Coordinates of C-alpha atoms in Angstrom, one line a residue:
Chain C
G1 CA 64.5 216.0 -145.5
G2 CA 60.5 215.6 -145.0
G3 CA 59.1 212.1 -144.8
P4 CA 57.3 210.6 -148.3
A5 CA 55.0 213.0 -149.5
M6 CA 51.4 212.6 -149.0
S7 CA 50.6 214.2 -153.0
P8 CA 52.3 215.3 -156.1
T9 CA 53.8 217.9 -156.0
E10 CA 53.5 221.1 -159.2
P11 CA 54.2 219.7 -161.9
E12 CA 57.6 220.9 -163.2
P13 CA 57.8 223.5 -166.0
P14 CA 57.4 223.3 -169.5
A15 CA 61.1 224.1 -169.9
K16 CA 62.5 221.4 -167.7
R17 CA 59.7 219.1 -168.3
A18 CA 61.1 218.7 -172.4
K19 CA 64.6 218.6 -171.3
M20 CA 62.9 215.0 -169.9
A21 CA 64.3 212.5 -172.9
V22 CA 62.2 209.5 -171.9
S23 CA 61.3 206.9 -174.1
A24 CA 58.3 206.7 -175.6
A25 CA 56.6 203.5 -174.1
A26 CA 53.4 204.0 -175.2
G27 CA 50.4 202.6 -172.9
A28 CA 52.5 202.4 -170.2
K29 CA 50.9 202.7 -166.8
W30 CA 54.1 203.0 -164.4
K31 CA 57.3 205.4 -165.7
F32 CA 60.2 203.4 -163.5
M33 CA 63.2 205.8 -162.3
S34 CA 66.0 204.0 -163.0
A35 CA 70.5 203.7 -163.3
W36 CA 71.6 200.9 -165.0
F37 CA 74.6 200.1 -162.6
C38 CA 72.9 200.6 -159.9
P39 CA 72.4 197.8 -157.5
Y40 CA 68.6 199.1 -155.7
A41 CA 66.9 199.8 -158.7
Q42 CA 67.7 196.9 -160.5
R43 CA 65.9 194.2 -157.7
A44 CA 62.6 196.8 -158.6
W45 CA 63.9 196.1 -161.9
I46 CA 63.5 192.1 -162.2
A47 CA 60.4 192.7 -159.9
L48 CA 57.8 194.7 -162.2
N49 CA 59.4 192.3 -165.0
H50 CA 58.2 189.1 -163.2
H51 CA 54.9 190.6 -163.0
R52 CA 55.0 191.7 -166.5
V53 CA 53.9 195.5 -165.4
P54 CA 53.8 198.0 -168.3
F55 CA 56.4 200.5 -167.3
E56 CA 58.2 203.1 -169.2
K57 CA 62.3 203.0 -167.7
I58 CA 63.6 206.6 -167.2
E59 CA 67.6 206.5 -166.8
A60 CA 67.3 208.9 -163.9
L61 CA 71.0 209.3 -163.1
T62 CA 73.5 210.4 -166.0
L63 CA 77.0 209.4 -165.3
K64 CA 78.6 213.2 -166.2
Q65 CA 81.2 211.7 -168.3
A66 CA 83.6 214.4 -170.4
P67 CA 84.6 214.2 -173.7
G68 CA 87.0 211.5 -173.8
E69 CA 86.9 210.8 -170.3
A70 CA 86.8 207.0 -169.5
L71 CA 83.8 205.7 -167.5
K72 CA 86.3 204.9 -164.9
D73 CA 87.0 208.0 -164.3
V74 CA 84.0 209.8 -163.2
K75 CA 82.9 211.0 -160.6
G76 CA 79.1 212.2 -159.7
Y77 CA 75.8 212.3 -162.3
E78 CA 72.9 214.3 -162.9
K79 CA 69.4 214.0 -161.7
H80 CA 67.2 213.8 -164.1
P81 CA 64.2 216.5 -163.0
L82 CA 61.8 214.0 -162.5
L83 CA 63.1 211.9 -160.5
L84 CA 64.3 215.5 -158.0
K85 CA 60.2 215.5 -158.6
H86 CA 59.1 213.0 -157.0
H87 CA 61.6 212.1 -154.7
P88 CA 62.4 214.0 -152.3
S89 CA 66.5 213.2 -151.9
G90 CA 66.9 211.8 -156.0
L91 CA 67.2 208.3 -154.7
V92 CA 66.5 205.4 -157.7
P93 CA 64.6 203.0 -157.5
T94 CA 61.7 205.2 -157.8
I95 CA 58.3 204.7 -159.1
V96 CA 54.8 207.0 -160.2
D97 CA 51.9 205.8 -162.0
S98 CA 51.7 207.8 -166.1
E99 CA 49.5 210.7 -165.7
E100 CA 52.1 211.4 -162.0
A101 CA 48.9 211.7 -160.6
Q102 CA 49.5 209.8 -156.7
P103 CA 52.4 210.0 -155.3
A104 CA 55.8 208.3 -156.2
V105 CA 56.6 204.7 -154.3
Y106 CA 60.2 203.7 -153.8
D107 CA 63.2 202.2 -152.2
S108 CA 63.9 199.0 -153.5
L109 CA 62.4 196.5 -151.5
T110 CA 58.6 198.8 -150.9
C111 CA 58.9 198.8 -154.8
V112 CA 59.8 195.3 -155.0
Q113 CA 57.0 194.7 -153.0
F114 CA 54.5 197.3 -154.8
A115 CA 55.2 194.7 -158.0
E116 CA 53.7 192.2 -155.8
D117 CA 50.9 194.3 -154.2
L118 CA 50.0 195.3 -158.3
A119 CA 49.9 191.5 -158.8
A120 CA 47.9 190.1 -155.8
S121 CA 45.2 192.8 -156.2
G122 CA 45.1 191.9 -160.1
A123 CA 46.0 195.0 -161.1
V124 CA 48.7 193.3 -163.8
D125 CA 48.8 189.6 -165.0
G126 CA 51.6 188.9 -162.8
R127 CA 53.9 185.9 -162.3
S128 CA 54.1 183.2 -159.4
P129 CA 53.7 185.3 -156.1
L130 CA 57.3 186.6 -155.3
L131 CA 56.4 185.8 -150.9
P132 CA 54.6 182.6 -149.8
V133 CA 51.5 182.5 -149.0
E134 CA 51.4 180.9 -145.6
P135 CA 51.6 183.3 -143.4
V136 CA 55.0 182.2 -141.1
Q137 CA 56.6 181.0 -144.4
R138 CA 56.1 184.7 -145.2
A139 CA 57.1 186.5 -142.4
R140 CA 60.7 183.4 -142.7
A141 CA 60.6 185.1 -146.4
R142 CA 60.8 189.3 -145.3
M143 CA 63.1 187.8 -142.4
W144 CA 65.9 186.4 -144.6
T145 CA 64.9 189.6 -147.0
D146 CA 66.4 192.0 -144.3
W147 CA 69.2 189.7 -143.8
V148 CA 70.6 189.7 -147.0
D149 CA 70.4 193.7 -147.0
K150 CA 72.7 193.5 -143.7
N151 CA 74.3 189.9 -144.5
L152 CA 75.3 190.1 -148.4
C153 CA 75.1 193.7 -149.5
A154 CA 76.2 196.1 -146.8
P155 CA 79.6 194.2 -146.7
Y156 CA 79.5 194.2 -150.0
Y157 CA 80.5 197.9 -149.6
S158 CA 82.3 196.9 -146.8
V159 CA 85.2 195.8 -149.2
L160 CA 84.7 197.7 -151.6
V161 CA 84.5 201.2 -150.4
P162 CA 87.1 201.6 -146.4
K163 CA 90.6 202.6 -147.3
E164 CA 92.2 200.8 -144.5
D165 CA 92.7 196.9 -145.4
E166 CA 91.8 195.6 -142.2
R167 CA 88.4 197.3 -142.4
R168 CA 88.2 195.6 -145.8
R169 CA 89.3 192.7 -144.4
A170 CA 86.4 193.1 -142.0
G171 CA 84.2 193.3 -144.7
F172 CA 85.2 190.6 -146.9
D173 CA 84.6 188.0 -144.0
K174 CA 81.6 189.3 -143.0
L175 CA 80.4 188.9 -146.6
L176 CA 82.1 185.3 -146.9
H177 CA 80.7 184.4 -143.6
G178 CA 77.5 185.4 -144.6
M179 CA 77.5 183.6 -148.1
R180 CA 78.1 180.4 -146.9
T181 CA 74.9 180.7 -144.6
F182 CA 72.5 181.6 -147.4
Q183 CA 74.3 179.1 -149.8
A184 CA 73.6 176.2 -146.6
S185 CA 69.7 177.8 -146.6
I186 CA 69.3 177.9 -150.4
K187 CA 66.2 175.5 -151.2
G188 CA 66.9 175.4 -155.1
P189 CA 66.8 176.3 -157.8
F190 CA 66.2 179.5 -155.6
F191 CA 66.9 180.4 -152.3
L192 CA 63.0 179.0 -151.4
G193 CA 62.4 176.8 -153.7
E194 CA 60.8 176.1 -157.2
E195 CA 59.4 179.9 -157.8
L196 CA 61.9 182.8 -157.6
S197 CA 61.2 184.6 -154.5
M198 CA 61.8 188.0 -152.6
V199 CA 64.1 186.6 -151.4
D200 CA 66.2 186.0 -154.4
I201 CA 65.9 189.7 -155.7
A202 CA 67.0 190.9 -152.7
A203 CA 70.4 188.9 -153.6
I204 CA 70.6 189.2 -157.5
P205 CA 72.0 192.3 -158.2
W206 CA 75.1 191.7 -155.4
A207 CA 75.6 188.2 -156.4
Y208 CA 76.4 189.4 -160.1
R209 CA 78.2 191.7 -159.3
I210 CA 80.4 190.0 -157.1
F211 CA 80.8 186.6 -159.6
S212 CA 79.7 187.6 -163.0
C213 CA 81.7 190.9 -163.1
G214 CA 84.5 189.5 -160.6
I215 CA 84.9 192.9 -159.0
I216 CA 86.0 192.5 -155.8
D217 CA 88.6 190.5 -157.3
L218 CA 89.6 193.2 -159.7
Y219 CA 89.6 195.9 -156.9
R220 CA 90.9 194.2 -153.8
G221 CA 93.3 191.6 -155.6
P222 CA 93.9 187.4 -155.0
A223 CA 94.2 187.9 -151.6
F224 CA 90.1 188.1 -151.2
A225 CA 89.3 185.8 -153.9
L226 CA 86.6 183.7 -153.5
D227 CA 86.2 179.8 -153.4
S228 CA 84.1 178.9 -156.2
E229 CA 84.3 175.2 -155.1
E230 CA 83.4 176.1 -151.8
L231 CA 80.6 178.0 -153.0
A232 CA 79.3 175.7 -155.7
P233 CA 75.6 176.3 -154.3
L234 CA 75.8 180.0 -154.7
L235 CA 77.2 179.8 -157.6
R236 CA 74.4 177.3 -159.2
W237 CA 71.5 179.2 -157.2
L238 CA 73.2 182.1 -159.3
E239 CA 73.2 180.6 -162.5
A240 CA 69.1 179.7 -162.0
C241 CA 68.4 183.3 -161.6
L242 CA 70.4 185.0 -164.0
A243 CA 68.2 182.3 -166.5
L244 CA 65.1 184.1 -166.1
D245 CA 63.9 186.2 -168.7
S246 CA 62.9 188.7 -165.8
V247 CA 66.1 188.7 -164.7
S248 CA 69.2 188.4 -167.7
A249 CA 66.6 191.5 -169.2
T250 CA 67.7 193.4 -165.8
L251 CA 71.9 192.6 -166.6
A252 CA 73.7 195.4 -167.2
D253 CA 77.6 195.2 -169.5
K254 CA 80.3 193.4 -167.1
Q255 CA 82.8 195.8 -168.0
R256 CA 80.6 198.7 -168.3
L257 CA 79.5 197.5 -164.5
V258 CA 83.7 197.2 -163.5
D259 CA 84.5 200.4 -165.0
T260 CA 81.6 202.1 -162.5
Y261 CA 82.8 200.6 -159.5
K262 CA 86.4 201.9 -160.1
R263 CA 84.5 204.8 -158.2
Y264 CA 83.7 203.6 -155.2
A265 CA 87.2 201.3 -155.0
D266 CA 89.7 204.5 -155.3
G267 CA 87.5 206.1 -152.6
T268 CA 86.3 208.7 -155.1
A269 CA 82.5 207.9 -155.3
E270 CA 80.1 210.8 -154.4
S271 CA 77.3 208.1 -153.4
K272 CA 75.0 208.0 -150.7
V273 CA 76.3 204.3 -149.9
A274 CA 80.0 205.9 -150.4
D275 CA 79.4 208.2 -147.7
A276 CA 77.5 206.0 -145.1
V277 CA 80.1 203.3 -145.5
R278 CA 83.2 206.1 -145.0
A279 CA 81.5 207.4 -141.7
G280 CA 81.8 204.1 -140.3
K281 CA 78.1 203.1 -141.0
T282 CA 76.1 200.0 -142.9
A283 CA 75.3 200.8 -146.3
N284 CA 71.7 200.5 -147.5
D285 CA 69.6 201.8 -149.6
H286 CA 71.0 204.6 -151.1
E287 CA 71.7 204.9 -154.7
Chain A
G1 CA 75.0 184.6 -136.5
G2 CA 73.8 181.9 -138.6
G3 CA 70.4 183.6 -140.6
P4 CA 67.4 182.8 -139.5
A5 CA 66.6 179.6 -139.1
M6 CA 65.0 177.5 -141.6
S7 CA 63.8 174.2 -139.7
P8 CA 62.6 174.2 -135.7
T9 CA 66.1 173.4 -133.4
E10 CA 65.5 170.6 -131.0
P11 CA 63.7 170.3 -128.1
E12 CA 65.3 171.7 -125.2
P13 CA 66.2 168.9 -122.3
P14 CA 63.0 168.3 -119.8
A15 CA 65.5 170.3 -117.0
K16 CA 65.5 173.5 -118.6
R17 CA 61.4 172.8 -120.1
A18 CA 60.7 172.6 -116.3
K19 CA 61.7 176.0 -115.7
M20 CA 60.6 177.4 -118.1
A21 CA 57.3 179.7 -115.9
V22 CA 54.9 180.1 -118.8
S23 CA 51.1 181.5 -118.1
A24 CA 48.7 178.9 -119.1
A25 CA 46.8 180.3 -121.5
A26 CA 44.8 177.2 -122.5
G27 CA 44.1 177.0 -126.4
A28 CA 46.8 180.1 -127.5
K29 CA 47.9 178.9 -131.5
W30 CA 50.3 181.3 -130.6
K31 CA 53.9 181.8 -127.8
F32 CA 54.5 185.4 -127.9
M33 CA 58.2 186.1 -126.3
S34 CA 57.6 189.5 -125.3
A35 CA 59.3 191.9 -122.2
W36 CA 56.9 194.7 -120.6
F37 CA 59.6 197.3 -120.8
C38 CA 60.5 197.1 -124.5
P39 CA 59.3 199.3 -127.3
Y40 CA 59.8 197.0 -130.5
A41 CA 57.4 194.3 -128.3
Q42 CA 55.1 196.7 -127.7
R43 CA 54.4 196.9 -131.6
A44 CA 53.7 193.1 -132.1
W45 CA 51.9 193.1 -129.3
I46 CA 49.6 196.0 -130.1
A47 CA 49.4 194.3 -134.1
L48 CA 48.5 191.1 -132.1
N49 CA 46.1 192.3 -130.4
H50 CA 44.2 194.3 -133.4
H51 CA 44.2 191.0 -134.5
R52 CA 42.5 189.7 -132.0
V53 CA 45.4 187.0 -132.3
P54 CA 44.9 184.1 -129.9
F55 CA 48.4 183.7 -128.0
E56 CA 50.0 183.6 -124.9
K57 CA 52.5 186.2 -124.2
I58 CA 55.8 185.0 -122.2
E59 CA 58.1 187.7 -120.2
A60 CA 61.4 186.3 -122.0
L61 CA 63.7 189.4 -120.7
T62 CA 63.7 189.5 -116.6
L63 CA 65.5 192.4 -115.2
K64 CA 68.4 191.5 -113.0
Q65 CA 66.5 193.1 -109.8
A66 CA 69.0 192.1 -106.3
P67 CA 66.6 191.9 -103.3
G68 CA 66.3 195.5 -102.0
E69 CA 67.6 196.6 -105.5
A70 CA 65.4 199.7 -107.0
L71 CA 64.5 198.9 -110.8
K72 CA 66.3 202.2 -111.6
D73 CA 69.6 200.7 -110.4
V74 CA 69.4 196.8 -112.8
K75 CA 72.0 196.6 -114.9
G76 CA 71.2 193.1 -117.2
Y77 CA 68.4 190.8 -117.6
E78 CA 68.3 186.8 -118.3
K79 CA 66.9 185.5 -121.0
H80 CA 64.1 183.0 -121.5
P81 CA 65.7 179.8 -122.4
L82 CA 62.4 179.3 -124.8
L83 CA 63.3 182.8 -126.0
L84 CA 67.2 181.8 -127.1
K85 CA 66.2 178.8 -128.2
H86 CA 63.9 180.6 -130.6
H87 CA 65.9 183.3 -131.7
P88 CA 69.3 183.4 -132.5
S89 CA 70.5 185.9 -131.0
G90 CA 67.6 186.4 -127.6
L91 CA 65.6 189.7 -129.1
V92 CA 62.3 190.1 -128.4
P93 CA 59.7 190.0 -129.9
T94 CA 59.8 186.8 -131.3
I95 CA 56.9 184.7 -132.0
V96 CA 56.1 181.0 -132.2
D97 CA 53.2 178.4 -132.8
S98 CA 52.1 176.5 -130.0
E99 CA 53.6 173.2 -130.7
E100 CA 57.2 175.0 -132.2
A101 CA 56.1 173.3 -135.1
Q102 CA 57.1 175.6 -137.3
P103 CA 60.1 178.1 -137.4
A104 CA 60.0 181.6 -135.3
V105 CA 58.4 184.7 -137.0
Y106 CA 60.8 187.9 -135.4
D107 CA 61.8 191.5 -136.2
S108 CA 59.0 194.1 -134.5
L109 CA 57.6 194.9 -138.4
T110 CA 57.8 191.6 -139.5
C111 CA 55.4 190.4 -136.5
V112 CA 53.1 193.2 -137.1
Q113 CA 52.8 192.0 -141.0
F114 CA 53.2 188.8 -139.4
A115 CA 49.4 189.5 -137.2
E116 CA 48.2 191.4 -140.3
D117 CA 48.9 188.4 -143.2
L118 CA 46.9 185.6 -140.3
A119 CA 43.9 188.4 -140.7
A120 CA 44.7 188.5 -144.4
S121 CA 44.5 184.9 -144.9
G122 CA 41.5 184.1 -142.4
A123 CA 43.3 181.7 -140.0
V124 CA 42.7 184.8 -137.4
D125 CA 38.9 186.6 -136.9
G126 CA 40.7 190.4 -137.5
R127 CA 39.9 193.5 -137.1
S128 CA 40.3 196.5 -140.1
P129 CA 43.3 195.9 -141.9
L130 CA 46.9 198.2 -141.3
L131 CA 47.6 198.6 -144.3
P132 CA 45.6 200.1 -147.2
V133 CA 44.7 197.8 -150.2
E134 CA 45.7 200.1 -153.2
P135 CA 48.6 198.7 -154.1
V136 CA 50.7 202.3 -154.5
Q137 CA 48.5 204.0 -151.2
R138 CA 50.3 199.9 -149.6
A139 CA 53.0 201.1 -150.8
R140 CA 53.2 204.5 -149.2
A141 CA 52.0 203.4 -145.7
R142 CA 55.2 200.8 -145.7
M143 CA 57.4 203.8 -146.9
W144 CA 55.6 205.7 -143.9
T145 CA 56.5 202.7 -141.6
D146 CA 60.2 203.1 -142.4
W147 CA 60.6 206.6 -142.0
V148 CA 58.8 205.9 -138.4
D149 CA 61.9 203.7 -137.5
K150 CA 64.1 206.1 -138.6
N151 CA 63.0 210.1 -137.8
L152 CA 61.1 209.2 -134.8
C153 CA 62.2 205.9 -132.6
A154 CA 66.7 206.4 -134.0
P155 CA 66.6 209.7 -132.9
Y156 CA 64.7 208.8 -129.1
Y157 CA 68.2 206.5 -128.1
S158 CA 69.9 209.3 -129.7
V159 CA 69.2 211.7 -127.6
L160 CA 69.2 208.9 -124.0
V161 CA 72.6 206.8 -124.7
P162 CA 75.1 209.6 -125.5
K163 CA 77.2 211.2 -122.8
E164 CA 78.3 214.1 -125.0
D165 CA 75.2 217.4 -125.1
E166 CA 76.2 217.7 -129.2
R167 CA 75.2 214.5 -129.8
R168 CA 72.0 214.9 -127.6
R169 CA 70.9 217.9 -128.8
A170 CA 72.2 216.6 -132.3
G171 CA 70.0 213.8 -131.7
F172 CA 66.9 216.3 -130.3
D173 CA 66.8 217.8 -133.1
K174 CA 66.5 215.0 -135.7
L175 CA 63.6 214.1 -133.1
L176 CA 61.9 217.2 -132.9
H177 CA 62.7 217.4 -136.9
G178 CA 60.8 214.1 -137.5
M179 CA 57.5 215.1 -135.0
R180 CA 56.4 217.9 -137.0
T181 CA 56.7 216.3 -140.4
F182 CA 55.1 213.7 -139.2
Q183 CA 52.5 215.2 -137.7
A184 CA 52.4 216.8 -140.3
S185 CA 50.9 214.3 -142.9
I186 CA 48.4 213.0 -139.5
K187 CA 45.0 212.5 -141.7
G188 CA 43.3 212.1 -138.2
P189 CA 42.2 210.7 -135.7
F190 CA 44.9 208.1 -137.1
F191 CA 48.3 208.6 -139.2
L192 CA 46.3 207.4 -142.3
G193 CA 42.9 208.8 -141.4
E194 CA 40.0 206.1 -139.4
E195 CA 41.6 203.4 -138.9
L196 CA 44.5 202.1 -137.5
S197 CA 47.7 201.0 -139.3
M198 CA 51.4 200.0 -139.5
V199 CA 52.3 203.7 -139.3
D200 CA 50.8 204.4 -136.0
I201 CA 52.2 200.8 -135.0
A202 CA 55.9 201.7 -135.3
A203 CA 55.6 205.1 -133.8
I204 CA 52.8 204.3 -130.7
P205 CA 55.3 203.1 -127.9
W206 CA 57.8 206.0 -128.3
A207 CA 55.5 208.8 -127.7
Y208 CA 53.8 207.1 -125.1
R209 CA 57.9 207.1 -123.7
I210 CA 58.2 210.9 -124.8
F211 CA 54.8 212.1 -123.9
S212 CA 52.9 210.2 -121.5
C213 CA 55.5 208.5 -119.2
G214 CA 58.5 212.4 -120.2
I215 CA 61.4 210.4 -120.4
I216 CA 63.5 212.9 -122.3
D217 CA 62.0 215.8 -120.6
L218 CA 62.8 213.8 -117.3
Y219 CA 66.4 212.6 -118.3
R220 CA 67.8 215.2 -120.1
G221 CA 65.8 218.7 -118.3
P222 CA 64.3 221.4 -119.4
A223 CA 66.8 222.5 -122.3
F224 CA 64.7 219.3 -124.0
A225 CA 61.0 219.9 -123.4
L226 CA 59.0 219.3 -126.2
D227 CA 56.1 222.5 -126.8
S228 CA 52.9 220.9 -125.6
E229 CA 51.1 223.4 -127.6
E230 CA 53.2 223.2 -130.9
L231 CA 53.0 219.6 -130.9
A232 CA 49.5 219.7 -130.1
P233 CA 48.3 217.8 -133.2
L234 CA 50.6 214.8 -132.2
L235 CA 49.1 214.6 -129.1
R236 CA 46.1 214.2 -130.2
W237 CA 47.3 211.5 -132.6
L238 CA 48.7 209.6 -129.5
E239 CA 45.8 210.1 -127.2
A240 CA 43.4 208.8 -130.3
C241 CA 46.1 205.3 -130.2
L242 CA 46.1 205.4 -127.4
A243 CA 42.4 204.9 -126.3
L244 CA 41.9 201.5 -128.7
D245 CA 41.8 198.5 -126.3
S246 CA 44.4 197.0 -128.6
V247 CA 46.8 199.4 -127.3
S248 CA 45.9 200.8 -123.8
A249 CA 46.9 196.6 -122.9
T250 CA 49.9 197.7 -123.6
L251 CA 51.0 200.3 -121.6
A252 CA 53.4 199.4 -118.7
D253 CA 53.2 201.5 -116.1
K254 CA 54.5 205.0 -116.5
Q255 CA 56.9 205.1 -113.2
R256 CA 58.2 201.9 -113.7
L257 CA 59.2 202.0 -117.6
V258 CA 60.7 205.5 -115.8
D259 CA 62.4 203.8 -114.1
T260 CA 64.0 201.1 -116.6
Y261 CA 65.1 204.4 -118.0
K262 CA 68.1 204.8 -115.8
R263 CA 69.8 201.9 -117.5
Y264 CA 70.2 204.3 -121.1
A265 CA 69.9 207.4 -119.4
D266 CA 73.7 207.3 -117.7
G267 CA 75.2 205.2 -119.4
T268 CA 75.2 201.5 -118.4
A269 CA 72.7 200.2 -120.2
E270 CA 73.5 196.4 -121.5
S271 CA 71.9 196.6 -124.6
K272 CA 71.8 196.0 -128.1
V273 CA 70.4 199.2 -128.9
A274 CA 72.4 201.4 -126.4
D275 CA 76.0 199.6 -127.8
A276 CA 74.7 200.5 -131.5
V277 CA 73.9 204.3 -130.3
R278 CA 77.0 204.6 -128.3
A279 CA 79.5 202.8 -131.0
G280 CA 77.7 206.2 -133.6
K281 CA 75.3 203.4 -135.3
T282 CA 72.1 204.3 -135.9
A283 CA 69.2 202.3 -132.9
N284 CA 67.2 199.3 -134.9
D285 CA 65.3 196.9 -133.9
H286 CA 67.5 195.4 -131.9
E287 CA 65.6 194.5 -128.6

């Protein structure tokens, strides 16, 4: 596909617009295209909440659940026309201003940084900065954020997606190693200390899925169990994160979330993440 | 390996220190560990130059050139102890303060952002910002920077590294498609308009290698030739970039640079980029 579009595309015809079923959040400056089950979208959601950015949340990926079909057996989803209009591949999170007058912002960590920039510019009455002020510490926070992406988020899919036990095991070992490294560097209560940061936001959605929802144990069995005693510092960190209103407001129902991962776990997921992992690549910011 | 070290490691023993052969740049606040042939290090170098960050440049990867051996036949390189001390995998660019009192900054785009943050914080007397001020435009610049990484830099290695003509051809098609998309969005003279930005810096080292050094034509032959008429806007953009003193100061001798790519082109490269591409993964910020 092309690069990020440099200018907004043509407005949708009225017929398509009528189907958009967006909730009426009067006065919201930003349209936030999300999906309740998507951990990448959840990152953006937490950052928007944290900085009190006024947004209208639009569920832009609708699971194709037939009448009588259980959620866990749903295969694909439909994409909202507003999403397809503003993201070349129709991925969430995607953020656009309410007038759709400017080009869209997407990619989860770019959306987090966008919320931070809105707060830094004074455009919103944000809370504590998500990155330290001092340049070296700022750089370190960015490095840890990228590190979380590669060492905690990507291996999660390497445990769930492959069909071969050996590959699952290698993914699990990488995930466990990542967890040990991460928790050894937590300053507490949050990763960088007293305040929530971009590093925490990068990790929270996967930690919630692993520890609060127990998705790995559930789909991969006791051989892939995590030792809550060994990982106690990580669990304390997660508890501190989940206690924040900006985070708790983004937590999907556990059982519903568990059900959606059946698509990954039984190899039927029709998603870019699953395709990438099956092809032997690293999971990344795909949906 | 572990995550980014949160605190500086122990000082090296004196015996190792004596070998460090760093050039004496009195008063430089930062030690910049670079390699003259490395495009990722060149990104950091351009940004440090642009923002007039006072640094001492250390050649941290020394090609193992035996007496009488041509540069193009050199296989591996030795890593500077200072680099191994501050980067867990010994990759450039890596930046550390002159006292080595703070943890190191690495990953090329993080280094570029670091130079930008030094200027924004007033720590150095920098030139024009490398990112726009307005939050949506800032986000778009970040998105384009990531896009350049995936669609211009990574495919370059997909042309040079694989042995199969089919894979080289697929890499070339992706690269050409990336070039067309990029040049269609250049505002001129620089990508975002009047001033050099992070998007330009992300792309310059590869554009220099492809167009100024002719590395692809040279190693892959006329079937992989680029049409300078079709790519005229891209060539004008490159010319504007190379005319800047912050950029021209970072340009390696063309023939010397061409010679180093023989390692990739004949399949003997001992580098993380080459390993990754051979394994079917996407090239990324490896050296």
